XYZ file of C-alpha atoms in Angstrom:
535
model
C 124.995 27.777 150.975
C 127.889 24.784 151.439
C 127.906 22.719 154.203
C 131.213 23.245 155.817
C 133.175 19.945 156.534
C 134.593 19.398 159.820
C 138.274 18.438 159.881
C 137.504 17.738 163.542
C 138.101 13.998 164.918
C 136.468 13.814 168.325
C 138.002 10.485 168.960
C 141.486 11.964 168.979
C 143.864 12.513 172.010
C 143.707 15.796 171.784
C 140.091 16.361 171.197
C 139.504 14.390 174.439
C 142.256 16.885 176.463
C 140.745 19.776 175.329
C 137.225 19.227 176.288
C 137.821 17.949 179.746
C 139.499 21.129 180.153
C 137.468 23.236 178.474
C 134.212 21.061 180.391
C 136.290 21.745 184.028
C 136.367 25.839 182.809
C 132.420 25.907 182.441
C 131.931 23.992 185.622
C 133.588 26.249 187.283
C 131.654 29.215 185.428
C 128.458 28.132 186.123
C 129.306 27.131 189.846
C 130.102 31.318 190.006
C 126.926 31.674 188.417
C 125.069 30.295 190.799
C 126.457 31.473 193.838
C 125.747 34.916 192.241
C 122.127 34.260 191.368
C 121.488 32.563 194.692
C 123.872 32.031 197.262
C 123.329 34.943 199.747
C 123.507 35.426 203.565
C 120.511 33.940 205.746
C 119.822 36.816 207.723
C 119.189 38.660 203.960
C 116.896 36.242 202.678
C 114.696 36.098 206.743
C 115.145 39.669 206.434
C 112.842 39.753 203.105
C 110.762 37.136 204.242
C 109.891 39.160 206.806
C 109.486 42.769 204.742
C 106.852 40.251 202.757
C 108.937 40.402 199.993
C 110.214 37.768 197.071
C 113.689 37.303 195.960
C 114.970 39.234 192.917
C 114.795 36.747 190.531
C 111.282 34.783 191.831
C 110.130 38.106 190.611
C 111.684 38.289 187.393
C 110.425 34.416 187.163
C 106.679 35.821 187.726
C 107.242 38.761 184.970
C 108.274 36.470 182.091
C 106.118 34.595 180.256
C 106.066 30.748 181.106
C 108.585 28.660 179.167
C 109.969 31.579 177.324
C 114.058 31.845 177.557
C 115.574 34.753 179.980
C 118.969 36.014 178.081
C 120.687 37.817 181.217
C 123.502 39.705 181.073
C 126.671 40.794 183.119
C 126.082 38.037 185.597
C 129.152 38.364 187.475
C 129.471 41.567 187.600
C 131.321 43.153 190.462
C 132.612 39.648 190.826
C 136.484 40.289 191.539
C 135.323 43.976 193.424
C 134.185 45.151 196.380
C 135.674 42.080 198.382
C 133.150 40.264 196.374
C 130.787 41.042 198.287
C 127.771 42.405 196.041
C 127.399 39.695 193.575
C 126.128 40.810 190.045
C 127.083 44.236 191.119
C 123.010 44.068 193.268
C 121.546 44.424 189.766
C 120.091 41.517 187.406
C 119.605 42.392 183.933
C 118.674 40.663 180.823
C 116.132 40.292 178.154
C 112.694 37.944 177.965
C 109.255 37.619 177.087
C 106.667 39.823 178.536
C 103.028 39.550 177.317
C 104.357 38.401 173.893
C 107.230 41.286 173.720
C 110.288 41.410 173.724
C 111.764 43.556 176.939
C 114.991 44.625 178.808
C 114.724 43.990 182.645
C 116.096 46.181 185.106
C 115.973 44.398 188.417
C 117.531 45.907 192.234
C 118.929 42.968 194.283
C 117.708 43.646 197.870
C 119.165 40.891 199.566
C 122.193 42.531 198.786
C 122.968 45.319 200.568
C 119.594 46.256 200.799
C 119.624 46.633 197.204
C 122.158 49.473 197.339
C 123.408 50.868 194.614
C 127.671 50.560 193.705
C 129.851 51.640 191.299
C 129.495 49.009 189.434
C 125.802 48.485 190.103
C 125.543 52.370 188.187
C 127.632 51.239 185.253
C 125.075 48.011 184.652
C 122.065 49.841 184.843
C 122.979 52.469 182.309
C 124.653 49.552 180.224
C 121.052 48.120 180.850
C 119.277 50.824 179.461
C 122.228 51.697 176.788
C 121.143 48.208 174.946
C 117.733 49.404 175.464
C 118.088 52.487 173.202
C 120.377 50.368 171.199
C 117.505 48.093 170.422
C 114.645 49.523 170.962
C 113.668 47.405 173.538
C 110.758 48.452 176.169
C 112.105 48.560 180.075
C 110.660 46.829 182.980
C 112.309 47.906 186.085
C 111.802 46.361 189.533
C 113.000 49.147 192.025
C 114.062 48.047 195.543
C 117.209 50.098 196.577
C 118.331 51.999 199.559
C 120.282 53.947 197.203
C 123.244 55.052 196.083
C 126.319 53.410 198.427
C 127.805 56.716 200.144
C 130.844 55.478 201.441
C 131.537 55.273 197.597
C 129.885 58.427 196.924
C 132.673 60.049 194.434
C 132.170 56.809 192.360
C 128.857 57.419 191.423
C 127.707 61.026 190.847
C 129.655 63.593 189.604
C 130.776 62.129 186.045
C 129.076 61.964 182.613
C 128.183 58.084 182.780
C 126.962 58.075 186.364
C 123.995 57.989 188.080
C 123.237 60.785 186.257
C 123.104 59.109 182.746
C 120.689 56.383 184.412
C 118.120 59.002 184.238
C 118.861 60.611 181.451
C 118.758 57.432 179.591
C 115.274 57.243 180.958
C 114.627 60.500 179.712
C 115.907 59.821 175.878
C 113.675 55.935 175.879
C 110.674 58.434 176.619
C 111.817 60.928 173.906
C 112.177 57.847 171.424
C 108.708 56.546 172.308
C 109.973 53.835 173.833
C 108.067 52.950 177.021
C 109.168 51.545 180.321
C 106.741 50.497 183.543
C 108.335 50.986 186.658
C 107.354 48.271 189.705
C 108.058 49.956 193.293
C 108.714 46.710 195.360
C 110.913 48.419 197.894
C 111.908 51.712 198.452
C 113.004 54.368 195.783
C 114.981 56.859 197.439
C 117.219 59.852 196.192
C 117.558 59.516 193.213
C 116.292 56.293 192.663
C 112.971 57.996 192.943
C 113.325 58.989 189.750
C 113.407 55.605 188.217
C 109.368 55.146 188.682
C 109.102 58.990 188.523
C 110.588 59.202 184.661
C 108.863 55.784 183.994
C 105.475 55.929 181.813
C 103.779 53.835 184.278
C 104.433 52.531 187.755
C 102.972 50.616 190.154
C 103.740 50.507 193.862
C 103.255 48.277 196.472
C 100.939 49.010 199.534
C 103.017 49.426 202.877
C 106.315 47.918 201.206
C 107.055 50.348 198.374
C 107.591 53.900 198.671
C 109.077 57.184 196.831
C 110.809 59.912 198.211
C 113.910 61.876 197.327
C 115.009 61.699 200.987
C 113.994 59.509 203.940
C 112.235 60.023 207.225
C 115.492 59.896 208.509
C 116.777 63.034 206.020
C 113.691 64.690 206.497
C 114.409 64.762 210.344
C 117.614 65.901 210.008
C 116.704 68.310 207.454
C 113.702 69.633 208.740
C 113.109 68.199 212.495
C 109.535 66.478 210.656
C 108.664 63.130 212.202
C 107.046 61.509 209.456
C 106.564 57.577 208.696
C 107.725 55.702 205.172
C 104.121 55.395 204.529
C 102.810 59.257 205.180
C 105.926 60.598 203.323
C 105.875 58.214 200.365
C 103.453 55.088 200.534
C 100.824 53.568 197.755
C 98.049 56.192 199.479
C 100.101 58.972 199.052
C 101.385 58.422 195.774
C 98.451 57.125 193.923
C 95.706 59.246 195.908
C 97.048 62.736 196.300
C 100.743 63.454 194.625
C 99.996 61.515 191.527
C 103.596 60.442 191.082
C 102.158 57.272 190.786
C 100.072 55.253 188.742
C 98.271 51.563 190.527
C 98.722 50.424 193.956
C 99.296 47.007 194.193
C 98.317 44.739 197.239
C 101.095 42.903 197.108
C 104.033 41.754 194.982
C 102.328 39.546 192.622
C 99.030 42.070 192.207
C 101.935 44.535 191.274
C 103.900 41.896 188.794
C 100.358 41.527 187.426
C 99.418 44.583 186.595
C 102.790 45.530 184.866
C 102.263 41.894 182.730
C 98.588 43.769 181.776
C 100.573 47.507 180.739
C 103.708 45.559 178.719
C 100.125 43.688 176.813
C 99.105 47.067 175.727
C 102.494 47.922 173.684
C 102.203 47.526 170.197
C 104.405 44.730 169.324
C 107.421 45.680 166.540
C 108.267 44.417 163.062
C 111.692 42.920 162.786
C 113.720 45.114 160.351
C 115.732 42.175 158.510
C 113.239 40.988 156.627
C 115.127 37.720 154.828
C 114.931 35.400 157.752
C 114.585 31.608 157.478
C 113.169 28.546 159.293
C 115.826 27.868 161.877
C 117.616 24.901 161.231
C 120.316 23.154 163.722
C 123.714 22.697 163.200
C 124.928 19.971 161.370
C 127.418 19.093 164.234
C 127.059 19.178 167.552
C 127.670 22.927 169.744
C 129.369 20.944 172.654
C 131.949 19.704 170.225
C 133.047 23.265 170.498
C 134.804 21.997 174.023
C 137.407 19.972 171.830
C 137.910 22.382 169.539
C 138.932 25.170 171.805
C 142.663 24.405 172.312
C 143.918 23.939 176.121
C 147.078 26.534 175.566
C 145.612 30.432 174.168
C 149.181 30.442 171.987
C 147.812 27.532 170.319
C 145.759 28.410 166.466
C 142.689 26.620 165.274
C 140.182 27.134 162.059
C 137.603 29.420 162.967
C 135.987 27.465 160.408
C 135.263 24.756 163.325
C 133.514 26.872 165.534
C 130.978 29.004 162.796
C 130.106 25.043 161.731
C 128.764 24.638 165.297
C 126.981 27.827 165.839
C 125.199 28.680 162.437
C 121.920 27.376 160.581
C 122.770 23.482 159.438
C 126.713 24.725 159.482
C 126.342 26.274 156.058
C 128.678 29.134 155.242
C 129.029 31.045 152.244
C 132.580 32.298 152.487
C 133.644 35.111 150.915
C 137.432 35.553 149.212
C 138.252 32.029 150.357
C 141.459 32.185 148.744
C 142.724 36.168 149.815
C 143.270 37.273 153.028
C 143.396 34.062 154.185
C 143.610 35.184 158.373
C 140.338 36.121 158.421
C 137.795 34.518 157.350
C 134.500 36.033 156.267
C 130.812 35.335 155.051
C 127.123 34.733 155.243
C 125.384 32.218 157.038
C 121.955 32.325 159.478
C 121.859 32.064 163.232
C 118.126 30.932 164.355
C 116.889 31.646 161.108
C 118.756 35.381 160.959
C 121.152 35.997 158.474
C 124.904 37.213 159.449
C 127.450 38.272 158.014
C 130.668 36.890 159.694
C 133.897 37.783 160.146
C 136.244 35.535 162.172
C 140.260 35.881 162.911
C 142.029 32.885 161.761
C 145.783 34.581 162.814
C 147.032 37.910 162.787
C 145.779 40.368 160.566
C 147.968 41.171 157.962
C 147.200 44.148 154.720
C 145.625 41.887 152.758
C 143.204 40.154 155.788
C 142.297 43.911 156.744
C 141.518 45.096 153.117
C 139.287 41.852 152.629
C 137.734 42.745 156.247
C 136.755 46.109 155.500
C 135.306 45.591 152.087
C 133.874 42.439 153.289
C 131.847 45.061 156.415
C 130.763 47.650 153.595
C 128.546 44.966 151.917
C 127.257 43.401 154.634
C 125.593 47.435 154.951
C 124.891 47.499 151.962
C 122.680 44.642 151.962
C 121.404 45.397 155.533
C 122.551 42.555 157.076
C 123.858 42.157 160.821
C 127.556 41.799 161.202
C 129.527 39.300 163.693
C 132.545 39.068 164.905
C 134.299 36.123 166.457
C 137.569 37.662 167.653
C 140.695 35.511 168.138
C 143.191 38.437 167.706
C 146.643 38.791 168.681
C 147.013 42.094 166.441
C 147.775 43.500 163.098
C 151.150 42.570 162.044
C 154.274 44.430 162.474
C 157.428 44.960 161.215
C 159.215 47.460 158.521
C 157.971 45.658 155.865
C 154.499 45.699 156.508
C 155.144 49.079 157.655
C 156.092 49.940 153.980
C 152.840 47.881 152.847
C 150.737 50.172 154.620
C 149.398 47.822 158.100
C 148.854 51.236 159.842
C 146.937 52.717 157.225
C 145.041 49.678 155.894
C 143.831 48.809 159.712
C 142.743 52.395 160.200
C 140.492 51.557 156.991
C 139.403 48.581 159.162
C 138.511 50.753 162.331
C 136.951 53.203 159.812
C 134.608 50.753 158.698
C 133.944 49.016 162.155
C 132.799 52.466 163.587
C 130.548 53.412 160.230
C 128.696 50.053 160.145
C 125.538 51.367 161.030
C 123.939 47.395 160.652
C 123.923 45.386 164.184
C 127.376 44.321 165.343
C 127.517 41.685 167.703
C 130.953 39.882 169.405
C 131.860 37.008 170.685
C 136.096 36.981 172.097
C 136.111 33.206 171.839
C 139.946 33.220 172.906
C 142.615 36.025 172.571
C 141.742 40.179 171.987
C 144.871 41.992 171.937
C 145.891 45.249 171.154
C 144.153 46.967 168.561
C 143.708 44.187 166.626
C 140.537 44.121 169.537
C 139.900 47.462 167.831
C 139.543 46.459 163.956
C 137.046 43.115 165.695
C 134.636 45.476 167.199
C 135.459 45.828 170.392
C 133.529 47.318 173.479
C 134.457 50.693 172.025
C 133.054 50.204 169.297
C 129.694 50.068 170.867
C 128.446 46.364 169.256
C 125.457 46.038 170.356
C 126.116 43.082 172.418
C 129.891 41.029 173.360
C 130.306 38.531 175.032
C 133.339 36.134 175.953
C 134.259 32.100 176.146
C 135.752 31.429 179.765
C 139.145 30.717 178.816
C 139.272 34.119 176.842
C 142.127 36.690 178.154
C 141.713 40.623 176.883
C 144.627 42.903 177.249
C 147.036 45.254 175.712
C 149.783 42.138 174.932
C 149.569 38.571 175.981
C 150.681 37.756 179.568
C 153.794 36.581 178.825
C 155.001 39.544 175.998
C 154.047 41.958 178.634
C 155.883 40.267 181.403
C 158.416 40.259 179.518
C 158.734 44.106 178.296
C 158.289 44.836 182.129
C 160.819 43.185 183.964
C 163.051 43.935 181.161
C 162.842 47.498 181.568
C 162.966 46.925 185.676
C 166.005 44.995 185.022
C 167.996 47.995 182.721
C 166.535 49.926 185.844
C 168.669 48.019 188.423
C 171.791 47.829 186.002
C 171.402 51.492 185.382
C 172.194 51.956 189.518
C 175.024 49.189 189.601
C 172.664 46.142 190.644
C 173.392 42.558 189.002
C 170.692 40.376 188.869
C 170.590 36.498 189.472
C 168.013 34.650 187.155
C 166.676 34.049 190.329
C 166.563 37.815 191.041
C 165.034 37.893 187.424
C 162.113 35.538 188.221
C 161.429 37.261 191.431
C 160.542 40.144 189.150
C 158.505 38.812 186.501
C 156.619 36.256 188.271
C 154.626 38.774 190.324
C 153.745 40.871 187.168
C 152.739 37.553 184.952
C 150.203 36.878 187.335
C 148.824 40.445 188.062
C 148.804 40.504 184.469
C 147.011 37.399 183.982
C 144.273 38.242 186.642
C 143.580 41.194 184.979
C 143.195 39.891 181.312
C 140.787 37.042 182.280
C 137.145 36.836 181.437
C 136.419 37.005 184.972
C 138.443 40.369 185.587
C 136.606 42.133 182.212
C 132.944 40.797 183.136
C 133.327 42.141 186.929
C 134.444 45.740 185.232
C 131.680 44.835 182.709
C 133.375 45.038 180.021
C 130.866 42.593 177.814
C 127.535 41.601 178.440
C 128.344 38.621 180.341
C 130.555 35.140 179.963
C 128.643 32.566 177.698
C 129.326 28.511 177.994
C 130.536 28.080 174.386
C 127.882 25.784 173.805
C 125.234 28.174 174.785
C 126.462 30.585 172.377
C 124.112 29.923 169.391
C 120.829 30.396 172.189
C 122.570 33.473 173.306
C 123.137 35.066 169.772
C 119.961 34.369 168.229
C 118.360 36.015 171.123
C 120.660 38.805 171.275
C 120.285 39.225 166.961
C 116.377 39.135 167.687
C 116.840 41.781 170.216
C 119.073 44.117 168.051
C 116.851 43.548 164.563
C 114.459 45.674 166.421
C 116.582 48.415 165.190
C 118.293 48.154 161.707
C 120.361 51.632 162.254
C 120.527 54.636 159.496
C 122.047 54.577 155.669
C 125.497 53.293 155.107
C 127.734 56.265 155.830
C 131.431 56.702 156.748
C 134.257 59.107 157.160
C 137.494 59.188 155.040
C 139.568 56.182 154.111
C 143.133 56.568 153.770
C 143.992 55.317 150.164
């Protein structure tokens, strides 16, 4: 493969201005991540100490193999919800190495509201287990939860993708032969009791671990019976009497050591993609991405410059380079794994749409994972393009994205607007992983266009009632609409709602993709099969 020849001048004023802007955005990202990971009221940390409990991140550190990476997912979940009082949605999840095996970890954070499950906590756990199912990853549950947050119970329980989906996913994993280990470090109450009960193995810590459908207060209210936590569902009860638990542990470190022993018995899986190569660092420094990403989201840039700083050796075999030039397609390797890349270099026209559709089919036929790099305003609109069949061609691209059997990964590197999000494998199209960059935006249309449309509608409504508005009046309508639209289209809003799997520092993207591809290649998917392409 040929090496991409970069056209970027790192000494230019534009590059330096972009770099300063994006480094500031990354500094903000890291500050938010640090707060979500570690900033807790002292009373909550002291409570853990009194209970002889470790902080959730210390538990994960003890579980993982020393010196191995941990790909944390959705660190800033719920960051814009619940008044900012539920960092990480009270859950830590991610992919790491335990006893030499790739696993996904779901860990309750008892320093946040006692580990209570909020609606977004449920969504994060369900997503974690979806990833386990899609990529055939064993699961380690670190359980320590006060149960569902009852003031929001209507948003926790009844619907398809709420709390019951956690247990449905656990049962599905077991049916697939994918093992789970639960480490009961605190209370597993009500529905949470089913997390260890539905796991192939579970360990319960004496004195602090407990499993019960109803805790002592509920038992007393329902039956009048007075019972202690240990008598009701402690380690001795469940490992000696009920058989609900498998292994008693003297303390948390003992429990984690047992979990590591159990995981060491799991068979190691062969990767589905066989033609891996020796990894090679990019020829260009990934930190140069800071100077390439423009300060204004509307400014176009060449996606080849992004690719050159993500892929091995900056080598890229471009497919149909002279046709459909607003979509860059081609083959590369990331950390030795072959990938087919689709990257936006502008709006999707008929030719670029057909090119992308054909290229996806080639990747599927050759069993090559597909990486989508989104910077897309949408498909082209207008009379001439409708006459040429842009809607029909867009439908072909959506059909191909949906039908792909090989692993799909998506990174929103700038804008993701309208149906372009769909054609480039947005969240609704089940990419194995989807990440964003800090400056990225996602919405039906850009903020300026949306604010213009909504303002015009409001002005016309008022005109029909005989009201004439000054320029200041119109600005007074437009500015609040624009501000709220920008807030809701930001990467931080997206990641708070778990529309993605996390915001990445652009310079760390290659490493995150390497881990995500490694996990995804545990499950290659079935034979290519598509629906009807409207010709």
